[in-house]
mmCIF file of C-alpha atoms and ligand atoms in Angstrom:
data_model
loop_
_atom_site.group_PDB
_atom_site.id
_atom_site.type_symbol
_atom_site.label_atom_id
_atom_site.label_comp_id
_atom_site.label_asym_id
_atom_site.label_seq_id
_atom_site.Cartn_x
_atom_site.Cartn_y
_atom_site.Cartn_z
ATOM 1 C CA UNK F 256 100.642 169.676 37.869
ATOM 2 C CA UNK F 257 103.534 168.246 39.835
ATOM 3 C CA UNK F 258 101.466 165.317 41.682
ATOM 4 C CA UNK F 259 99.819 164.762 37.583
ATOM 5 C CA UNK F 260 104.040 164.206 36.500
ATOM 6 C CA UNK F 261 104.976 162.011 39.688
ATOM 7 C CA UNK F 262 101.523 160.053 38.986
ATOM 8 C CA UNK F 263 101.848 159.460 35.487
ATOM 9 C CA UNK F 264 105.735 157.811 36.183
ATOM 10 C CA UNK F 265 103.726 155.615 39.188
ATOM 11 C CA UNK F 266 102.981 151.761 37.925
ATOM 12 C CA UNK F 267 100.392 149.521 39.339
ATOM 13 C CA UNK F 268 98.974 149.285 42.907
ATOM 14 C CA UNK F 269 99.303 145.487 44.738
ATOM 15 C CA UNK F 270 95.734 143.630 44.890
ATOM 16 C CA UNK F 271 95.032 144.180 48.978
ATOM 17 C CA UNK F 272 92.330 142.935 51.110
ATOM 18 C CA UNK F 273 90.745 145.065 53.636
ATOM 19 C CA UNK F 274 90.096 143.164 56.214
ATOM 20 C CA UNK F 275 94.107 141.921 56.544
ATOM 21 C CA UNK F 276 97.068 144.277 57.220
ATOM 22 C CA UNK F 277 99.352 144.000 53.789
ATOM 23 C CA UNK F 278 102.450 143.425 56.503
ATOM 24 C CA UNK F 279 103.220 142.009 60.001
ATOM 25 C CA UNK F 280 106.344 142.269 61.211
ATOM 26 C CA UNK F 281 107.700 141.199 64.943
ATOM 27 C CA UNK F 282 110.699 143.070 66.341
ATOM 28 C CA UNK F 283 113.119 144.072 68.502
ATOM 29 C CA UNK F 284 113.532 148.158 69.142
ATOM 30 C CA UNK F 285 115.549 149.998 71.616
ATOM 31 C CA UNK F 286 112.885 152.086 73.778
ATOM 32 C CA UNK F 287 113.687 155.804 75.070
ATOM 33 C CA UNK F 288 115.605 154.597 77.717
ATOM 34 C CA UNK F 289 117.549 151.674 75.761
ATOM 35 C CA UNK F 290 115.871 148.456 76.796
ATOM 36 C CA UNK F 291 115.331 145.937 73.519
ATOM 37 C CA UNK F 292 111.330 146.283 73.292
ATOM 38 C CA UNK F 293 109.393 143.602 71.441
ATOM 39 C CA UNK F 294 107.552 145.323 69.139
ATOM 40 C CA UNK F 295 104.598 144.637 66.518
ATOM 41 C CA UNK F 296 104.604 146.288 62.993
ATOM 42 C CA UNK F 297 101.679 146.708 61.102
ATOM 43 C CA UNK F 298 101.472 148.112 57.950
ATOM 44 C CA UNK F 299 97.737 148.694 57.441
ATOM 45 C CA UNK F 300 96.046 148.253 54.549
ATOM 46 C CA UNK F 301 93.862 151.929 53.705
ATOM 47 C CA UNK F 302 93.568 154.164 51.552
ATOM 48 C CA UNK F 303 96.212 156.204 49.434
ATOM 49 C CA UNK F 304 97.348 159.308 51.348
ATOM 50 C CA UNK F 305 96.562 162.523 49.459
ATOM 51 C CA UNK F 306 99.794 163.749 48.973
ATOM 52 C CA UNK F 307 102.162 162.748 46.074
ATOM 53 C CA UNK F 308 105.693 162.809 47.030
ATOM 54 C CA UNK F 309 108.456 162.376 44.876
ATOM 55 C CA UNK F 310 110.447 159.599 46.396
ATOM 56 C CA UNK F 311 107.308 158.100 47.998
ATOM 57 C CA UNK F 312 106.588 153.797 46.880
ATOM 58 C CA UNK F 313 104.037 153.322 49.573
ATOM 59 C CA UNK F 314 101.153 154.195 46.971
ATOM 60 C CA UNK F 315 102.025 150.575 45.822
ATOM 61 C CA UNK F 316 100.262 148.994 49.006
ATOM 62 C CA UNK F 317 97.394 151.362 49.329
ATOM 63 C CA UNK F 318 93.296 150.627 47.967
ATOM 64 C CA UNK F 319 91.938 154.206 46.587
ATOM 65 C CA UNK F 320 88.887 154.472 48.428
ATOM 66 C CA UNK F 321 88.109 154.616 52.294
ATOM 67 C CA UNK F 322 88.148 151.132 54.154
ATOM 68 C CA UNK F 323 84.832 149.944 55.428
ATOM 69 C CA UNK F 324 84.236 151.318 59.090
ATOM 70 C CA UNK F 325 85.417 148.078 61.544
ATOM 71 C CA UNK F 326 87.965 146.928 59.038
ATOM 72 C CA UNK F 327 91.159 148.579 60.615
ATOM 73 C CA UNK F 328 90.572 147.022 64.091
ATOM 74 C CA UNK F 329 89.844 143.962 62.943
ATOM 75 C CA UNK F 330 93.641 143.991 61.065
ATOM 76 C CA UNK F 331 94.931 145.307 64.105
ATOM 77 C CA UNK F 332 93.349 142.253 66.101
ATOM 78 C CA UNK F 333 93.956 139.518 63.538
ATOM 79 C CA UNK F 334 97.998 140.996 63.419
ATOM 80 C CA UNK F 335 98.269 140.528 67.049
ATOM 81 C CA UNK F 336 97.039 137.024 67.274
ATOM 82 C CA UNK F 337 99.331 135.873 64.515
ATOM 83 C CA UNK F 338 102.686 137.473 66.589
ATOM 84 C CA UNK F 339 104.693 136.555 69.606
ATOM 85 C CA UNK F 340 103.536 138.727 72.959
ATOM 86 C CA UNK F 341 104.473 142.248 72.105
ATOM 87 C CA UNK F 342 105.130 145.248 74.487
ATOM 88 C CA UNK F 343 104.885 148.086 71.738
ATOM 89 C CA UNK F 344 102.998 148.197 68.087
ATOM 90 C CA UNK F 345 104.085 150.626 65.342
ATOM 91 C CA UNK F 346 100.585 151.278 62.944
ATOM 92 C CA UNK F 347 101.949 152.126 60.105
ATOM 93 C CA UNK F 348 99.187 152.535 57.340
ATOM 94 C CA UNK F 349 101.283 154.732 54.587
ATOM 95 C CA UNK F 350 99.983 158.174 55.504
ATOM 96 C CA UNK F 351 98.896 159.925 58.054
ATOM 97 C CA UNK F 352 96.668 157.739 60.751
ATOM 98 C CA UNK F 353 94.523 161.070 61.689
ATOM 99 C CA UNK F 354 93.538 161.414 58.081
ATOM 100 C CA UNK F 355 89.915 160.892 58.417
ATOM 101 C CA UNK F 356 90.237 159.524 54.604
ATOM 102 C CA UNK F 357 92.263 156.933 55.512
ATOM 103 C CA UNK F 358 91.167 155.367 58.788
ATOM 104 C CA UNK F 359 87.411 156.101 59.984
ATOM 105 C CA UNK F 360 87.531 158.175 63.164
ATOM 106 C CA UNK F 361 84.803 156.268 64.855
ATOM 107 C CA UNK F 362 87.007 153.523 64.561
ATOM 108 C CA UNK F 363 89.567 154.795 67.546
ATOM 109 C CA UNK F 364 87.853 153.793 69.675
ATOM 110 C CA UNK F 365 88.033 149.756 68.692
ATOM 111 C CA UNK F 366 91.343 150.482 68.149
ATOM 112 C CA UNK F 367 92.239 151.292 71.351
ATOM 113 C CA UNK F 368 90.371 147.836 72.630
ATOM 114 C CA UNK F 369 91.882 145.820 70.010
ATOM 115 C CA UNK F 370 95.467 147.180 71.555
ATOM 116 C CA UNK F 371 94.624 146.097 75.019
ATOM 117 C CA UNK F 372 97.751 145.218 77.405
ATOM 118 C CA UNK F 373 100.002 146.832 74.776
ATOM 119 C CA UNK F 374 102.219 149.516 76.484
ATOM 120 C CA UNK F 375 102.935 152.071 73.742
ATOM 121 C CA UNK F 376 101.634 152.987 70.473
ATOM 122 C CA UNK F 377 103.515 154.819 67.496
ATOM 123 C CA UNK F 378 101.544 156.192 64.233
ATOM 124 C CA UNK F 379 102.558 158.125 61.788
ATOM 125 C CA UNK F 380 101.012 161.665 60.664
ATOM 126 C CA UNK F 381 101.639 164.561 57.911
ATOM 127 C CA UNK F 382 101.804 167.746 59.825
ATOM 128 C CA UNK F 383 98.804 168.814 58.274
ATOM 129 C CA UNK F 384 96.706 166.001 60.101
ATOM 130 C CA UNK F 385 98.026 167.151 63.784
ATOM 131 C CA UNK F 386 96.954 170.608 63.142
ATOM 132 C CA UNK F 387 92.981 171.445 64.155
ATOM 133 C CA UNK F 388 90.232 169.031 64.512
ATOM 134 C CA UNK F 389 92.801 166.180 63.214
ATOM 135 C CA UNK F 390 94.867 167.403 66.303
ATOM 136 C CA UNK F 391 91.686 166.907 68.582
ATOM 137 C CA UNK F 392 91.375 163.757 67.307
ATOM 138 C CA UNK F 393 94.955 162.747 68.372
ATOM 139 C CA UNK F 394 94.852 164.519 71.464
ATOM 140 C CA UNK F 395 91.717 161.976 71.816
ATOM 141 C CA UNK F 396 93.444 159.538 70.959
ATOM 142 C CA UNK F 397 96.418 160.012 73.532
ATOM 143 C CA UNK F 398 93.487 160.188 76.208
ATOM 144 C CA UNK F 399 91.953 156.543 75.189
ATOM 145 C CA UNK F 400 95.538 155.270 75.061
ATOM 146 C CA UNK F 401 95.958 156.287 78.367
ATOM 147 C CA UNK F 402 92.931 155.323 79.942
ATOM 148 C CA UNK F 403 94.103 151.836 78.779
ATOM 149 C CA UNK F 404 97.999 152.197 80.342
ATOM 150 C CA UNK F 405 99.406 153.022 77.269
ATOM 151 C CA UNK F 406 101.748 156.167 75.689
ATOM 152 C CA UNK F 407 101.222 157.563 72.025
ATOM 153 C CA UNK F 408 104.081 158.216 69.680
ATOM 154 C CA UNK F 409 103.448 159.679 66.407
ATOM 155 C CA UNK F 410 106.572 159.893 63.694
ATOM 156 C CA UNK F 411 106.831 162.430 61.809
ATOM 157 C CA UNK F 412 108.102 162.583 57.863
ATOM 158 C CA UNK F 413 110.354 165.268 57.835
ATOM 159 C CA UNK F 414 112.405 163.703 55.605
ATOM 160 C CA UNK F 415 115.541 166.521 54.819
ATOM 161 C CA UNK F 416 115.892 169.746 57.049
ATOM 162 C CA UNK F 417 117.453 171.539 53.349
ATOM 163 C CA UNK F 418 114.261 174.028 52.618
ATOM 164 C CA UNK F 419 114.879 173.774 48.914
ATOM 165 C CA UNK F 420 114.998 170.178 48.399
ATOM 166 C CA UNK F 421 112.265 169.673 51.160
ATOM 167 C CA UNK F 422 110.087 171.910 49.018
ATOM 168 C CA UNK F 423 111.143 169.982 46.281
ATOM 169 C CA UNK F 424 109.829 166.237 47.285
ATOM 170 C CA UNK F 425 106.081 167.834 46.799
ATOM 171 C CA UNK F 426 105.280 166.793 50.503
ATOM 172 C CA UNK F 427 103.559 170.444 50.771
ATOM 173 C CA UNK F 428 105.096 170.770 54.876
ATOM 174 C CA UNK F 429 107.857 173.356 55.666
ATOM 175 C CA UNK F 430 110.258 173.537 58.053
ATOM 176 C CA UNK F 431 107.981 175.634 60.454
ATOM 177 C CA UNK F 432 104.830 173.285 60.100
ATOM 178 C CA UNK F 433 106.886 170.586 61.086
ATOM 179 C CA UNK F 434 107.951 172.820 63.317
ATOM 180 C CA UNK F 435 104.841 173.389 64.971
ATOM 181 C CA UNK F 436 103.783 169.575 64.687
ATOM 182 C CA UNK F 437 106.521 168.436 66.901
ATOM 183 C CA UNK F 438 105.741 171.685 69.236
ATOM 184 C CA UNK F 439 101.955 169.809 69.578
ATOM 185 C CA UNK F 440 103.377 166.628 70.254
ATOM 186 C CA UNK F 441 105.980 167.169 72.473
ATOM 187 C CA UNK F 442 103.956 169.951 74.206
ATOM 188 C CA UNK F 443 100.887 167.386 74.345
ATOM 189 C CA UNK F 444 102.730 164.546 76.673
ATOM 190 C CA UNK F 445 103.386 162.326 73.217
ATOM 191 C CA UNK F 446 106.978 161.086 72.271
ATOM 192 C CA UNK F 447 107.963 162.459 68.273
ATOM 193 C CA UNK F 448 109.670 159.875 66.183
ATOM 194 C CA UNK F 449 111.242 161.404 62.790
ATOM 195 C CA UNK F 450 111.835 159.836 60.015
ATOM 196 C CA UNK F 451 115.179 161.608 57.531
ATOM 197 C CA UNK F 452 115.956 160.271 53.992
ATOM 198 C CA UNK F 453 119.643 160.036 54.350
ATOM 199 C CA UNK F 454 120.203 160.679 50.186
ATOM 200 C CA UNK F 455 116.755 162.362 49.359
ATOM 201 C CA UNK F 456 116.364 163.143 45.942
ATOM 202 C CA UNK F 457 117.964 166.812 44.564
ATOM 203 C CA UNK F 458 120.450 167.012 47.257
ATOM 204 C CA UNK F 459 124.315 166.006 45.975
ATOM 205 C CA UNK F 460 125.846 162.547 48.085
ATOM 206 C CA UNK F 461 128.729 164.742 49.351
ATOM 207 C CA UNK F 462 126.178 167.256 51.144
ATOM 208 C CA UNK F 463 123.405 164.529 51.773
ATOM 209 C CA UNK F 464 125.127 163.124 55.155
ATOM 210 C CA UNK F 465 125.350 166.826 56.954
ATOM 211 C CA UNK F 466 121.596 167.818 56.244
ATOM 212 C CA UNK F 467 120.368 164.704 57.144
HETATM 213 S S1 SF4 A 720 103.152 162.150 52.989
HETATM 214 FE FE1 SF4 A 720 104.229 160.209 53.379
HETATM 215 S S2 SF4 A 720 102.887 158.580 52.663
HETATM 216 FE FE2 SF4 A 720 102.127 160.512 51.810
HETATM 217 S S3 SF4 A 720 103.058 160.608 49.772
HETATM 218 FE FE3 SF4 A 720 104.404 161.709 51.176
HETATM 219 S S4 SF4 A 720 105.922 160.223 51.906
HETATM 220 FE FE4 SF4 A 720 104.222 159.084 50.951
#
């Protein structure tokens, strides 16, 4: 009933093509030990992730079925000949990368070729998709990396640590399943990236700064 009242207030999606990442971005990030790292962003076109949060736009640049098996690689691929030489890529496709909904599983392992001589990967994942046979997947995924020289990252929307208002955003985690993601990860040899809404929605400015 909540997702029907947050979908109904939603306008409409972009027009995006499948076989081209809806953004590229080239960068400059500090890396865990400080160094500027050039960095690739891709913000892959796939489908819409299956949860419905609140204060969530990213529906806007997302196609609502499946993308053809092949068609994430070959984004991946056609981003990285369009930037400068990159040491890191962030694939961020608006959801959760282990969603089998969202990118094809049997696509991992062109992904992995199509990052060749890149040093570290970040993706981003609900905790719900790094629990079970999604978390076998990125444990698999961790293993290819690494066969290839590289290091996973996967960031993690936890968005407020206030229980009430996290409830509230409709993201259907908790405190403890994020909780238990970042357990996996860090546990599991991969780095955990977090993203916090500084003002999330329900939670007054003056207290906003403190739970964030
Ligand atoms: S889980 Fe992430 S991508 Fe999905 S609706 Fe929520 S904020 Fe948006």
């Amino acid at each position: 009933m909540r997702d029907a009242w947050i979908r109904t207030r939603r306008g409409a999606k972009a027009v995006l093509d499948a076989s081209t990442a809806y953004g590229v971005a080239w960068e400059e990030e500090a890396d865990a030990r400080g160094a500027l790292t050039p960095t690739g962003v891709l913000l892959l076109t796939n489908r819409e992730c299956p949860f419905t949060c609140v204060m969530c736009d990213l529906w806007v640049n997302t196609l609502d079925e499946r993308v053809p098996a092949g068609a994430v690689p070959g984004q991946i691929r056609q981003a990285l000949a369009g930037l400068p030489r990159v040491r890191q890529v962030k694939l961020y496709n608006a959801g959760s990368f282990f969603d089998p909904g969202a990118i094809p599983p049997s696509d991992d392992p062109a992904i992995v070729e199509a990052l060749a001589g890149i040093a570290h990967v970040i993706v981003e994942s609900h905790p719900a998709f790094l629990a079970g046979v999604h978390g076998e997947r990125c444990l698999r995924l961790r293993d290819a990396l690494a066969r290839a020289g590289a290091t996973l990252e996967v960031a993690v929307g936890l968005e407020t640590a206030h229980p009430d208002v996290l409830a509230r955003l409709n993201k259907r985690m908790t405190l403890e399943s994020f909780d238990e993601a970042a357990a996996f990860l860090t546990g599991n040899g991969m780095a955990l990236r977090v993203f916090v809404l500084l003002q999330p929605p329900f939670l007054a400015a003056a207290e906003s700064l403190t739970w964030a």
